[in-house]
Amino acid sequence: MAAFAAARSSRGVLSAIKASFNTFANVKHGLAVAPIAQSHLLQHARWYSVSHLSVHERIDRKRNAALVGGGQKRIDAQHKRGKLTARERVELLLDPDSFVEYDMFVEHRCSDFGMEEDHNKFPGDSVVTGQGRINGRLVYVFSQRNVLASGVVPQISLIMGPCAGGAVYSPALTDFTFMVKDTSYLFITGPDVVKSVTNEDVTQEELGGAKTHTAVSGVAHRAFENDIDALLNLRDFFNFLPLSNRDPAPVTECQDPSDRLVPGLDTVVPFETTKAYDMLDIIQGVVDEREFFEIMPNYAKNIVVGFARMNGRTVGIVGNQPKVASGCLDINSSVKGARFVRFCDAFNIPIITFVDVPGFLPGTSQEYGGIIRHGAKLLFAFAEATVPKITIITRKAYGGAYDVMSSKHLRGDVNYAWPSAEVAVMGAKGAVQIIFRGKTNQAEQEAEYVEKFANPFPAAVRGFVDDIIVPSTTRKRICRDLEVLASKKQTNPWKKHANIPL
Amino acid sequence: ANRGEIACRVMKTCRKMGIKTVAVHSDVDANAVHVKMADEAVCVGPAPTNRSYLNMDAIMDAIRITGAQAVHPGYGFLSENKEFAKRLAAEDVVFVGPDTHAIHAMGDKIESKLLAKAAKVNVIPGFDGVVEDAVKIAGQIGYPVMIKASAGGGGKGMRIAWNDDETREGFRLSSQEAASSFGDDRLLIEKFVDNPRHIEIQVLADKHGNALWLNERECSIQRRNQKVVEEAPSTFLDPDTRRAMGEQAVQLAKAVKYSSAGTVEFLVDSKKNFYFLEMNTRLQVEHPITECITGLDLVQQMIRIAKGFPLVHRQEDIPINGWAIESRVYAEDPYKSFGLPSIGRLSQYQEPISLPNVRVDSGIQEGSDISIYYDPMISKLVTYGATRAEALQKMEDALDHYVIRGVTHNIPLLREIITNPRFISGDITTNFLPEEYPEGFTGHRLTPEGRRELLATAAALYISAQLRSQRFMGNLRVSTTSQEQSQWELQVELEKKSHLVSLSRSGSSFTVSNTHARTHVEVDGGSVEVSGEWNLASALLPLSINGNPRVLQCLSRDATGQITLQYLGTQFKLRVLSRLAAKLTGHMPEKVPEDTSSILRSPMPGSVVAVSVKPGDMVAEGQEICVIEAMKMQNSLIAARAAKVKSVHCKAGETVGEGDLLVELE
């Protein structure tokens, strides 16, 4: 009798999960759960009598309810808003059939305002958590914050709806925050509260939309067109990251020859030192398959940061962007660069730095804003980083900004200069105006200064650059150096933690 | 004294002949290929041509500084400038070209026509006086004739007549029209050249009175009077016509005491009557095809002649060996009136020179900038074969293997022209492009089979990339779970239609079948086998599709399944999605594209010549808003609808990029 019941019930579980396919628009991840449930049941069936059937039925019902979440109506409503349900998102993000869900039976325990009513309770408590695989590699998925400390495993937040109040600190504490355009918001206080407190009229979008946070506040690192684009991009991005701080930067199969010459680099830097060029041309030319995952492409555009691969290995790239504000360092670009360098260092990702920096941006707004403090973050980040650091000076490397940009003085492992490099305290014109203040033959002095300092030799003579290289060989040189530096081990003196100039 | 491909071309021969070379260049060209190729280089001024490549003082200085003994002018710039030739002569520097007299004589349209007439060269028959008896004159000229208003223009008062009755009728109507349009009813009559072809004869003449004709070049494929595809010989000429044209060309050359290489251009009608157009007293852009079929190096011949040597060849030594085709590869957008200039940096550039019988004359390399200052030609792609069909096949291959990234180029148009059935049959005229593409060029039209090939390639490429992204090297602490999948169901979007594609893999070969198309059933049922190396880092995708070799190019590929492929020359945008993603895509909100009728963006990079409106002005539909100049061409931009001008974002003299906002309407 018991055996029969067991058989019946186990069949019941299976069909219940199958049934969930049909009712819930083809969700497949129930499959991974099924074998576990079945074995459980069979085991328990030996011990429990028929009277326990109701427990199995309750399990079925709860699981079913959890899969449907808020119900078909809510699902349709979500779709109408151009959004996917949490389960659809998880399914799209992870490899097929790889999701293993946790805590499906959790329910809230709130009893105020009628929340204890059954129809206000949802198994899984509106949250989907579990683990799965992205391109075969393990990933944990949460739809709310976990309490894991920063720096242990890379953490990425994808904001796909409104997120307000204290909850915004959950993404803020993760390593990367991505948003979906037009459907996601992040703010401490919403437009209504803003209105009542400051009398400011502002829409959700203006206050905390994707555009605001990726271009103005710098809170989010990238924005994508819609849920699907965001999730597919996230899969792509995940491939760049190591699984934890104890894993090396991942190496994928690479078809781009590591010794490929890049002839275009020989002409990329214009003759006139004042003329701009696009640092992305250099980065895309050097990296594998021209593939560069840029972080914060619309914020502090005078510095470019992002991930790429060199001979299959993930690297972090930092470059000044001469196209924007001459590539100078200011408060925002320093902070943007510093955070990125810290991430790379925390997760064993080598850093490649392309330098063309005329200096720190002068002016009261910068000084009042604390450029000293913020600039120091970048300096600190590079100095403390123990991952392989390779630096290429493409053109200007002036003064303090030169120092900050992963120079030899900050324990750079390999520092190269292109023939167009100018490592100096400042540009010829400015220098001559100071050194020869009031003198008449400034043009002549300027020419002399250019001859003496506006070239890579002074730095090379002192050993601040290891070699002056032909630009077209840059990729080849970096790939070779990364091989050598792959075994680099460097430890900083013990401390509880350093006090970064926050 | 030139730049780009022609400077490189001349220097190549100089090297062969052991002659040292000096390049002149503008400051922006300091890194250019022709500068690197030369033994010495002198900067002759800033970027605008009138201050550098047309700056005679600076070029004369360069000659003096370097002690150059001869100047090859190339084409364009100072190549047909008699003043320049004179100044060189005054300083005893050899001008590699004809003497001043010939340049002058052929430079003037009326004078050259009179000279040609005197040298018994066919010119377009016509009657220059005021027409009294139209029928009589028409009879003398021979039908068909064209009746034109003396004061006319723009097609007004212009008629074609094929017989006496039409002439009478046309004469009456045209004079009425002329009177009402121009207040002047005088008419002209001249021979009407129907289905005209542009065929030119290459001549070579020395300073000793010898002259040769080196056969013809067919240059009928043109857009806005600029040649696009040329070939030698012409499919149209028979040996007699060829000889007649050649002999007349030589007569003209002798009549003006021509020396050096020159080209006599003719218009040829459907009855093989040919009429002199003009003579170009320089090396032509399309000279390589003549070199291919005759085996002569024209630059070498020019240098020899300039030095005073007599011709070594006799007319009977000049062969026609095989067939040569030249495609002019331009940095321009062929979808905008068969080619509007585009600029940019050549981020990737590979010429198909590893293929046999392919010649590429170019003056650029990977990393070069195509700027607004100069001609947007990237290269001249020449293929050669024993027969025309072979040369055309080579051209197809060469175009498929040509990698150009960073600028928009006209390879889609070139590839369509050389595979156009009418072109292949040889039935072409100077109106070929507007006749074949009356609505403008729209790219390759996919056949059902082509569509299947393209869908299959995109799907296979997508899966190759997916599989590779699962392959991690080295030992990982947490092992990866491999998904040994060999069968996939995908949805591929192409040209706004969705196709369900199922795919199975064995090794590097994919079998792809379209289960059925969702919105269109023309591709159902077919199964395609695609195999290749699937090198995702390479710009070229050499594949075997159903056993046929095909070369596609992958221009871009991203994480969301967007793939841009170059297939048969044209770029196609596809999107490959898993079935799940495809199903969910329907829920994604459609992004509203910006209303383009109320904003005016620059269609190309260039400089603003004039802005005709200011904020608050009312503009009518079609009214000129501003003028952009790019590559020596002025383009008038007009209002798409009647509206009030909201704001103006450009000023005269400014440089603008493609897509820059110029003017906003309310």
mmCIF file of C-alpha atoms in Angstrom, chain B residues 271-414:
data_model
loop_
_atom_site.group_PDB
_atom_site.id
_atom_site.type_symbol
_atom_site.label_atom_id
_atom_site.label_comp_id
_atom_site.label_asym_id
_atom_site.label_seq_id
_atom_site.Cartn_x
_atom_site.Cartn_y
_atom_site.Cartn_z
ATOM 1 C CA LYS B 271 25.719 51.774 -85.008
ATOM 2 C CA LYS B 272 29.419 52.027 -84.108
ATOM 3 C CA ASN B 273 29.656 55.564 -85.368
ATOM 4 C CA PHE B 274 32.217 57.324 -83.239
ATOM 5 C CA TYR B 275 32.715 60.985 -82.520
ATOM 6 C CA PHE B 276 35.591 62.838 -80.925
ATOM 7 C CA LEU B 277 34.903 64.211 -77.443
ATOM 8 C CA GLU B 278 38.201 65.489 -76.133
ATOM 9 C CA MET B 279 41.814 64.602 -75.655
ATOM 10 C CA ASN B 280 43.362 64.179 -72.214
ATOM 11 C CA THR B 281 46.984 65.205 -72.289
ATOM 12 C CA ARG B 282 48.076 63.124 -69.320
ATOM 13 C CA LEU B 283 48.221 59.647 -67.896
ATOM 14 C CA GLN B 284 44.666 58.462 -67.223
ATOM 15 C CA VAL B 285 43.442 56.941 -63.994
ATOM 16 C CA GLU B 286 42.439 53.785 -65.856
ATOM 17 C CA HIS B 287 45.785 53.290 -67.651
ATOM 18 C CA PRO B 288 46.517 49.953 -65.857
ATOM 19 C CA ILE B 289 44.020 48.006 -67.960
ATOM 20 C CA THR B 290 45.834 49.084 -71.117
ATOM 21 C CA GLU B 291 49.088 48.004 -69.509
ATOM 22 C CA CYS B 292 47.560 44.621 -68.717
ATOM 23 C CA ILE B 293 46.492 43.844 -72.263
ATOM 24 C CA THR B 294 49.477 45.366 -74.050
ATOM 25 C CA GLY B 295 52.228 44.496 -71.607
ATOM 26 C CA LEU B 296 53.622 48.024 -71.773
ATOM 27 C CA ASP B 297 54.523 50.122 -68.757
ATOM 28 C CA LEU B 298 53.059 53.474 -69.702
ATOM 29 C CA VAL B 299 54.923 55.399 -67.034
ATOM 30 C CA GLN B 300 58.168 53.949 -68.266
ATOM 31 C CA GLN B 301 57.241 54.929 -71.808
ATOM 32 C CA MET B 302 56.402 58.448 -70.683
ATOM 33 C CA ILE B 303 59.728 58.825 -68.952
ATOM 34 C CA ARG B 304 61.595 57.512 -71.982
ATOM 35 C CA ILE B 305 59.733 59.861 -74.292
ATOM 36 C CA ALA B 306 60.301 62.808 -71.984
ATOM 37 C CA LYS B 307 63.994 62.018 -72.043
ATOM 38 C CA GLY B 308 63.803 62.235 -75.841
ATOM 39 C CA PHE B 309 64.063 58.581 -76.786
ATOM 40 C CA PRO B 310 62.101 57.425 -79.809
ATOM 41 C CA LEU B 311 59.391 54.789 -79.455
ATOM 42 C CA VAL B 312 60.714 51.261 -79.643
ATOM 43 C CA HIS B 313 57.444 49.637 -80.602
ATOM 44 C CA ARG B 314 55.718 49.616 -83.920
ATOM 45 C CA GLN B 315 51.968 49.574 -84.322
ATOM 46 C CA GLU B 316 51.962 45.903 -85.257
ATOM 47 C CA ASP B 317 53.823 45.117 -82.009
ATOM 48 C CA ILE B 318 50.851 46.217 -79.944
ATOM 49 C CA PRO B 319 48.789 43.204 -78.956
ATOM 50 C CA ILE B 320 45.521 42.646 -77.210
ATOM 51 C CA ASN B 321 46.357 39.915 -74.755
ATOM 52 C CA GLY B 322 43.419 38.801 -72.715
ATOM 53 C CA TRP B 323 41.020 41.051 -70.911
ATOM 54 C CA ALA B 324 41.441 43.477 -68.064
ATOM 55 C CA ILE B 325 38.827 45.077 -65.809
ATOM 56 C CA GLU B 326 39.301 47.931 -63.411
ATOM 57 C CA SER B 327 37.019 48.772 -60.515
ATOM 58 C CA ARG B 328 37.512 52.067 -58.801
ATOM 59 C CA VAL B 329 37.168 51.436 -55.102
ATOM 60 C CA TYR B 330 35.983 54.636 -53.478
ATOM 61 C CA ALA B 331 35.369 55.682 -49.912
ATOM 62 C CA GLU B 332 31.809 56.641 -50.559
ATOM 63 C CA ASP B 333 28.302 55.560 -49.766
ATOM 64 C CA PRO B 334 26.886 53.913 -52.921
ATOM 65 C CA TYR B 335 23.364 54.050 -51.532
ATOM 66 C CA LYS B 336 23.325 57.823 -51.787
ATOM 67 C CA SER B 337 23.135 58.832 -55.488
ATOM 68 C CA PHE B 338 25.577 56.073 -56.502
ATOM 69 C CA GLY B 339 28.228 57.429 -54.188
ATOM 70 C CA LEU B 340 28.569 60.306 -51.769
ATOM 71 C CA PRO B 341 31.968 60.742 -50.161
ATOM 72 C CA SER B 342 32.635 59.203 -46.804
ATOM 73 C CA ILE B 343 35.637 59.769 -44.612
ATOM 74 C CA GLY B 344 37.314 57.962 -41.795
ATOM 75 C CA ARG B 345 40.273 55.981 -40.649
ATOM 76 C CA LEU B 346 40.936 52.646 -42.291
ATOM 77 C CA SER B 347 40.863 50.615 -39.109
ATOM 78 C CA GLN B 348 41.434 47.412 -41.041
ATOM 79 C CA TYR B 349 42.631 47.145 -44.592
ATOM 80 C CA GLN B 350 43.706 44.138 -46.634
ATOM 81 C CA GLU B 351 44.111 44.203 -50.382
ATOM 82 C CA PRO B 352 43.360 40.982 -52.263
ATOM 83 C CA ILE B 353 46.835 40.931 -53.790
ATOM 84 C CA SER B 354 47.508 37.370 -52.753
ATOM 85 C CA LEU B 355 45.087 36.275 -55.482
ATOM 86 C CA PRO B 356 46.633 35.615 -58.881
ATOM 87 C CA ASN B 357 46.128 38.109 -61.728
ATOM 88 C CA VAL B 358 44.999 40.842 -59.386
ATOM 89 C CA ARG B 359 46.634 44.235 -59.357
ATOM 90 C CA VAL B 360 45.835 46.882 -56.786
ATOM 91 C CA ASP B 361 47.077 50.430 -57.296
ATOM 92 C CA SER B 362 46.631 52.264 -54.042
ATOM 93 C CA GLY B 363 48.291 54.938 -51.984
ATOM 94 C CA ILE B 364 46.941 54.038 -48.612
ATOM 95 C CA GLN B 365 47.383 51.382 -45.981
ATOM 96 C CA GLU B 366 45.822 50.223 -42.737
ATOM 97 C CA GLY B 367 45.593 53.220 -40.441
ATOM 98 C CA SER B 368 45.422 55.794 -43.250
ATOM 99 C CA ASP B 369 42.900 58.569 -43.024
ATOM 100 C CA ILE B 370 40.523 59.293 -45.864
ATOM 101 C CA SER B 371 40.086 63.022 -45.393
ATOM 102 C CA ILE B 372 37.733 65.594 -46.806
ATOM 103 C CA TYR B 373 40.584 67.368 -48.575
ATOM 104 C CA TYR B 374 41.270 64.915 -51.366
ATOM 105 C CA ASP B 375 39.726 62.500 -53.785
ATOM 106 C CA PRO B 376 38.046 59.665 -51.868
ATOM 107 C CA MET B 377 39.505 56.931 -54.050
ATOM 108 C CA ILE B 378 40.851 54.027 -52.011
ATOM 109 C CA SER B 379 42.357 52.073 -54.857
ATOM 110 C CA LYS B 380 42.074 50.822 -58.382
ATOM 111 C CA LEU B 381 41.396 47.138 -58.373
ATOM 112 C CA VAL B 382 42.433 45.527 -61.637
ATOM 113 C CA THR B 383 41.923 41.914 -62.582
ATOM 114 C CA TYR B 384 43.185 40.226 -65.653
ATOM 115 C CA GLY B 385 42.258 37.028 -67.455
ATOM 116 C CA ALA B 386 42.573 35.262 -70.762
ATOM 117 C CA THR B 387 38.913 35.984 -71.408
ATOM 118 C CA ARG B 388 36.458 38.560 -70.187
ATOM 119 C CA ALA B 389 34.574 35.925 -68.199
ATOM 120 C CA GLU B 390 37.771 34.928 -66.442
ATOM 121 C CA ALA B 391 38.650 38.534 -65.654
ATOM 122 C CA LEU B 392 35.148 39.103 -64.288
ATOM 123 C CA GLN B 393 35.329 35.976 -62.137
ATOM 124 C CA LYS B 394 38.637 37.208 -60.737
ATOM 125 C CA MET B 395 37.047 40.555 -60.023
ATOM 126 C CA GLU B 396 34.257 38.887 -58.056
ATOM 127 C CA ASP B 397 36.798 36.983 -55.986
ATOM 128 C CA ALA B 398 38.955 40.023 -55.502
ATOM 129 C CA LEU B 399 36.038 42.149 -54.322
ATOM 130 C CA ASP B 400 34.962 39.417 -51.890
ATOM 131 C CA HIS B 401 38.495 39.239 -50.475
ATOM 132 C CA TYR B 402 38.939 42.988 -50.160
ATOM 133 C CA VAL B 403 38.816 43.980 -46.486
ATOM 134 C CA ILE B 404 38.000 47.635 -45.849
ATOM 135 C CA ARG B 405 36.865 48.728 -42.408
ATOM 136 C CA GLY B 406 36.409 52.149 -40.929
ATOM 137 C CA VAL B 407 35.012 53.917 -43.989
ATOM 138 C CA THR B 408 31.938 53.289 -46.092
ATOM 139 C CA HIS B 409 32.981 52.011 -49.509
ATOM 140 C CA ASN B 410 31.418 51.258 -52.867
ATOM 141 C CA ILE B 411 32.242 47.556 -53.106
ATOM 142 C CA PRO B 412 28.518 46.679 -52.919
ATOM 143 C CA LEU B 413 27.906 48.691 -56.091
ATOM 144 C CA LEU B 414 30.998 47.391 -57.886
#
